[in-house]
Amino acid sequence: MHAHPGLGVNPDTPVESGTGFDEQDDSRRGYLPATSFRSRRSALSPAQRELWERLWPQLGRQARSESDTAPLDAGAWFGRQAPLVLEIGCGNGASTLAMAQAEPDVDVIAVEIYRRGLAQLLAGIDSAGVPNIRLIRGNAVDVLQHLIPSESLTGVRVFFPDPWPKARHHKRRLLQPATIAMIADRLLPGGVLHAATDHSGYAEHIAEVGDAEPRFVRVDPHTEAVPISVVRPVTKYETKARHEGRDVTELIWKRR
């Protein structure tokens, strides 16, 4: 199971088959472009609902594509000025939590469409007492377009987005030229786009569109300094992919 383009949902998020919570309703209301993600229904447990009601007003917000056009004030939301990273598709938040803990001086905004994944991340934040993560529920393209100001991000992370392997579905992939250009605009000079995928065809596609963006230059973090960590924790999904013989490709660009 892969992530969802436009949302970048991490594949570690389990697909649930129970009664729906409200993903389907949001799609019908037009908040989420139905062509950019796969249908998924999930219910929160009573404990997750309680945690959501307690923490979401402080740590989360719902994105709206057309009616919510005021730029995000990250400094006010986090209560400080710090390098800001946007993670597209946090899934269950395992990578988000570990990377935020490793870089306490960096603020992370995690974007995810599925409430269950966000609830799992909220539980991790609450348990570990991690103060430098905020969450947005919505489509990442809408978030980039409407909420993130130009030259405001130090990094953008996109880990294991849905490759949409069938040729007729390639247009649904998140990392298209237009999205890459928008990411480049939102990054500060020297800011980093870090993508990872285990799908060889999508890796080639991402490399092509990233290299074609004139504001980007490919970097090797082993030999060149980058402003944020590019060390990812290995997730269960990634371990399974490697065991099945799928190589993981890391692609990193810096804005000129």
PDB file of N, CA and C in Angstrom, residues 174-181 183-184 187 193-195 202-219 251-256:
ATOM      1  N   LEU A 174       1.518  13.171  -7.163  1.00  0.00           N
ATOM      2  CA  LEU A 174       1.717  14.459  -6.503  1.00  0.00           C
ATOM      3  C   LEU A 174       2.837  15.268  -7.133  1.00  0.00           C
ATOM      4  N   LEU A 175       3.980  14.644  -7.328  1.00  0.00           N
ATOM      5  CA  LEU A 175       5.174  15.391  -7.731  1.00  0.00           C
ATOM      6  C   LEU A 175       5.226  15.556  -9.244  1.00  0.00           C
ATOM      7  N   GLN A 176       4.431  16.504  -9.707  1.00  0.00           N
ATOM      8  CA  GLN A 176       4.373  16.932 -11.099  1.00  0.00           C
ATOM      9  C   GLN A 176       5.119  18.267 -11.217  1.00  0.00           C
ATOM     10  N   PRO A 177       5.433  18.712 -12.430  1.00  0.00           N
ATOM     11  CA  PRO A 177       6.150  19.990 -12.578  1.00  0.00           C
ATOM     12  C   PRO A 177       5.503  21.163 -11.845  1.00  0.00           C
ATOM     13  N   ALA A 178       4.170  21.260 -11.903  1.00  0.00           N
ATOM     14  CA  ALA A 178       3.507  22.401 -11.261  1.00  0.00           C
ATOM     15  C   ALA A 178       3.669  22.357  -9.747  1.00  0.00           C
ATOM     16  N   THR A 179       3.570  21.167  -9.162  1.00  0.00           N
ATOM     17  CA  THR A 179       3.732  21.052  -7.715  1.00  0.00           C
ATOM     18  C   THR A 179       5.174  21.292  -7.304  1.00  0.00           C
ATOM     19  N   ILE A 180       6.122  20.770  -8.085  1.00  0.00           N
ATOM     20  CA  ILE A 180       7.536  21.001  -7.809  1.00  0.00           C
ATOM     21  C   ILE A 180       7.833  22.500  -7.849  1.00  0.00           C
ATOM     22  N   ALA A 181       7.265  23.204  -8.843  1.00  0.00           N
ATOM     23  CA  ALA A 181       7.478  24.652  -8.940  1.00  0.00           C
ATOM     24  C   ALA A 181       6.907  25.373  -7.726  1.00  0.00           C
ATOM     25  N   ILE A 183       6.505  24.082  -4.701  1.00  0.00           N
ATOM     26  CA  ILE A 183       7.395  23.778  -3.574  1.00  0.00           C
ATOM     27  C   ILE A 183       8.633  24.668  -3.626  1.00  0.00           C
ATOM     28  N   ALA A 184       9.214  24.813  -4.811  1.00  0.00           N
ATOM     29  CA  ALA A 184      10.393  25.668  -4.958  1.00  0.00           C
ATOM     30  C   ALA A 184      10.084  27.095  -4.528  1.00  0.00           C
ATOM     31  N   LEU A 187       9.952  27.382  -0.647  1.00  0.00           N
ATOM     32  CA  LEU A 187      11.208  27.191   0.061  1.00  0.00           C
ATOM     33  C   LEU A 187      12.025  28.479   0.103  1.00  0.00           C
ATOM     34  N   LEU A 193      14.173  20.148  -0.641  1.00  0.00           N
ATOM     35  CA  LEU A 193      13.112  19.191  -0.927  1.00  0.00           C
ATOM     36  C   LEU A 193      13.712  17.802  -0.814  1.00  0.00           C
ATOM     37  N   HIS A 194      13.152  16.976   0.056  1.00  0.00           N
ATOM     38  CA  HIS A 194      13.633  15.614   0.282  1.00  0.00           C
ATOM     39  C   HIS A 194      12.492  14.650  -0.029  1.00  0.00           C
ATOM     40  N   ALA A 195      12.680  13.849  -1.069  1.00  0.00           N
ATOM     41  CA  ALA A 195      11.679  12.869  -1.472  1.00  0.00           C
ATOM     42  C   ALA A 195      12.273  11.469  -1.380  1.00  0.00           C
ATOM     43  N   TYR A 202       8.441   5.738 -10.508  1.00  0.00           N
ATOM     44  CA  TYR A 202       8.139   7.044  -9.914  1.00  0.00           C
ATOM     45  C   TYR A 202       9.431   7.764  -9.553  1.00  0.00           C
ATOM     46  N   ALA A 203      10.450   7.019  -9.128  1.00  0.00           N
ATOM     47  CA  ALA A 203      11.748   7.637  -8.833  1.00  0.00           C
ATOM     48  C   ALA A 203      12.300   8.341 -10.067  1.00  0.00           C
ATOM     49  N   GLU A 204      12.196   7.691 -11.217  1.00  0.00           N
ATOM     50  CA  GLU A 204      12.656   8.311 -12.460  1.00  0.00           C
ATOM     51  C   GLU A 204      11.852   9.565 -12.769  1.00  0.00           C
ATOM     52  N   HIS A 205      10.540   9.484 -12.552  1.00  0.00           N
ATOM     53  CA  HIS A 205       9.668  10.633 -12.814  1.00  0.00           C
ATOM     54  C   HIS A 205      10.020  11.794 -11.889  1.00  0.00           C
ATOM     55  N   ILE A 206      10.181  11.508 -10.592  1.00  0.00           N
ATOM     56  CA  ILE A 206      10.505  12.562  -9.636  1.00  0.00           C
ATOM     57  C   ILE A 206      11.849  13.203  -9.977  1.00  0.00           C
ATOM     58  N   ALA A 207      12.830  12.358 -10.310  1.00  0.00           N
ATOM     59  CA  ALA A 207      14.155  12.881 -10.662  1.00  0.00           C
ATOM     60  C   ALA A 207      14.070  13.799 -11.875  1.00  0.00           C
ATOM     61  N   GLU A 208      13.269  13.416 -12.852  1.00  0.00           N
ATOM     62  CA  GLU A 208      13.157  14.210 -14.079  1.00  0.00           C
ATOM     63  C   GLU A 208      12.539  15.577 -13.801  1.00  0.00           C
ATOM     64  N   VAL A 209      11.416  15.584 -13.065  1.00  0.00           N
ATOM     65  CA  VAL A 209      10.738  16.866 -12.842  1.00  0.00           C
ATOM     66  C   VAL A 209      11.514  17.732 -11.846  1.00  0.00           C
ATOM     67  N   GLY A 210      12.179  17.111 -10.875  1.00  0.00           N
ATOM     68  CA  GLY A 210      12.980  17.889  -9.939  1.00  0.00           C
ATOM     69  C   GLY A 210      14.182  18.524 -10.605  1.00  0.00           C
ATOM     70  N   ASP A 211      14.871  17.761 -11.437  1.00  0.00           N
ATOM     71  CA  ASP A 211      16.043  18.287 -12.129  1.00  0.00           C
ATOM     72  C   ASP A 211      15.666  19.365 -13.150  1.00  0.00           C
ATOM     73  N   ALA A 212      14.424  19.311 -13.645  1.00  0.00           N
ATOM     74  CA  ALA A 212      13.986  20.290 -14.644  1.00  0.00           C
ATOM     75  C   ALA A 212      13.581  21.621 -14.016  1.00  0.00           C
ATOM     76  N   GLU A 213      13.381  21.650 -12.698  1.00  0.00           N
ATOM     77  CA  GLU A 213      12.995  22.895 -12.033  1.00  0.00           C
ATOM     78  C   GLU A 213      14.221  23.800 -11.931  1.00  0.00           C
ATOM     79  N   PRO A 214      14.197  24.990 -12.570  1.00  0.00           N
ATOM     80  CA  PRO A 214      15.405  25.831 -12.636  1.00  0.00           C
ATOM     81  C   PRO A 214      15.868  26.367 -11.289  1.00  0.00           C
ATOM     82  N   ARG A 215      14.981  26.399 -10.303  1.00  0.00           N
ATOM     83  CA  ARG A 215      15.401  26.907  -8.980  1.00  0.00           C
ATOM     84  C   ARG A 215      16.034  25.822  -8.114  1.00  0.00           C
ATOM     85  N   PHE A 216      16.042  24.589  -8.595  1.00  0.00           N
ATOM     86  CA  PHE A 216      16.582  23.482  -7.814  1.00  0.00           C
ATOM     87  C   PHE A 216      17.925  23.020  -8.342  1.00  0.00           C
ATOM     88  N   VAL A 217      18.769  22.590  -7.429  1.00  0.00           N
ATOM     89  CA  VAL A 217      20.007  21.914  -7.777  1.00  0.00           C
ATOM     90  C   VAL A 217      20.086  20.662  -6.907  1.00  0.00           C
ATOM     91  N   ARG A 218      20.407  19.527  -7.518  1.00  0.00           N
ATOM     92  CA  ARG A 218      20.501  18.274  -6.783  1.00  0.00           C
ATOM     93  C   ARG A 218      21.699  18.333  -5.841  1.00  0.00           C
ATOM     94  N   VAL A 219      21.523  17.806  -4.629  1.00  0.00           N
ATOM     95  CA  VAL A 219      22.607  17.814  -3.657  1.00  0.00           C
ATOM     96  C   VAL A 219      22.833  16.417  -3.094  1.00  0.00           C
ATOM     97  N   LEU A 251      15.910  11.338  -3.010  1.00  0.00           N
ATOM     98  CA  LEU A 251      16.144  12.442  -3.941  1.00  0.00           C
ATOM     99  C   LEU A 251      16.098  13.752  -3.163  1.00  0.00           C
ATOM    100  N   ILE A 252      17.183  14.520  -3.243  1.00  0.00           N
ATOM    101  CA  ILE A 252      17.290  15.731  -2.441  1.00  0.00           C
ATOM    102  C   ILE A 252      17.743  16.882  -3.330  1.00  0.00           C
ATOM    103  N   TRP A 253      16.982  17.959  -3.278  1.00  0.00           N
ATOM    104  CA  TRP A 253      17.340  19.179  -3.991  1.00  0.00           C
ATOM    105  C   TRP A 253      17.421  20.338  -3.017  1.00  0.00           C
ATOM    106  N   LYS A 254      18.223  21.324  -3.392  1.00  0.00           N
ATOM    107  CA  LYS A 254      18.314  22.569  -2.629  1.00  0.00           C
ATOM    108  C   LYS A 254      17.898  23.703  -3.555  1.00  0.00           C
ATOM    109  N   ARG A 255      17.129  24.632  -3.001  1.00  0.00           N
ATOM    110  CA  ARG A 255      16.762  25.806  -3.794  1.00  0.00           C
ATOM    111  C   ARG A 255      17.976  26.717  -3.949  1.00  0.00           C
ATOM    112  N   ARG A 256      18.224  27.130  -5.188  1.00  0.00           N
ATOM    113  CA  ARG A 256      19.383  27.984  -5.477  1.00  0.00           C
ATOM    114  C   ARG A 256      19.284  29.300  -4.728  1.00  0.00           C
TER     115      ARG A 256
END
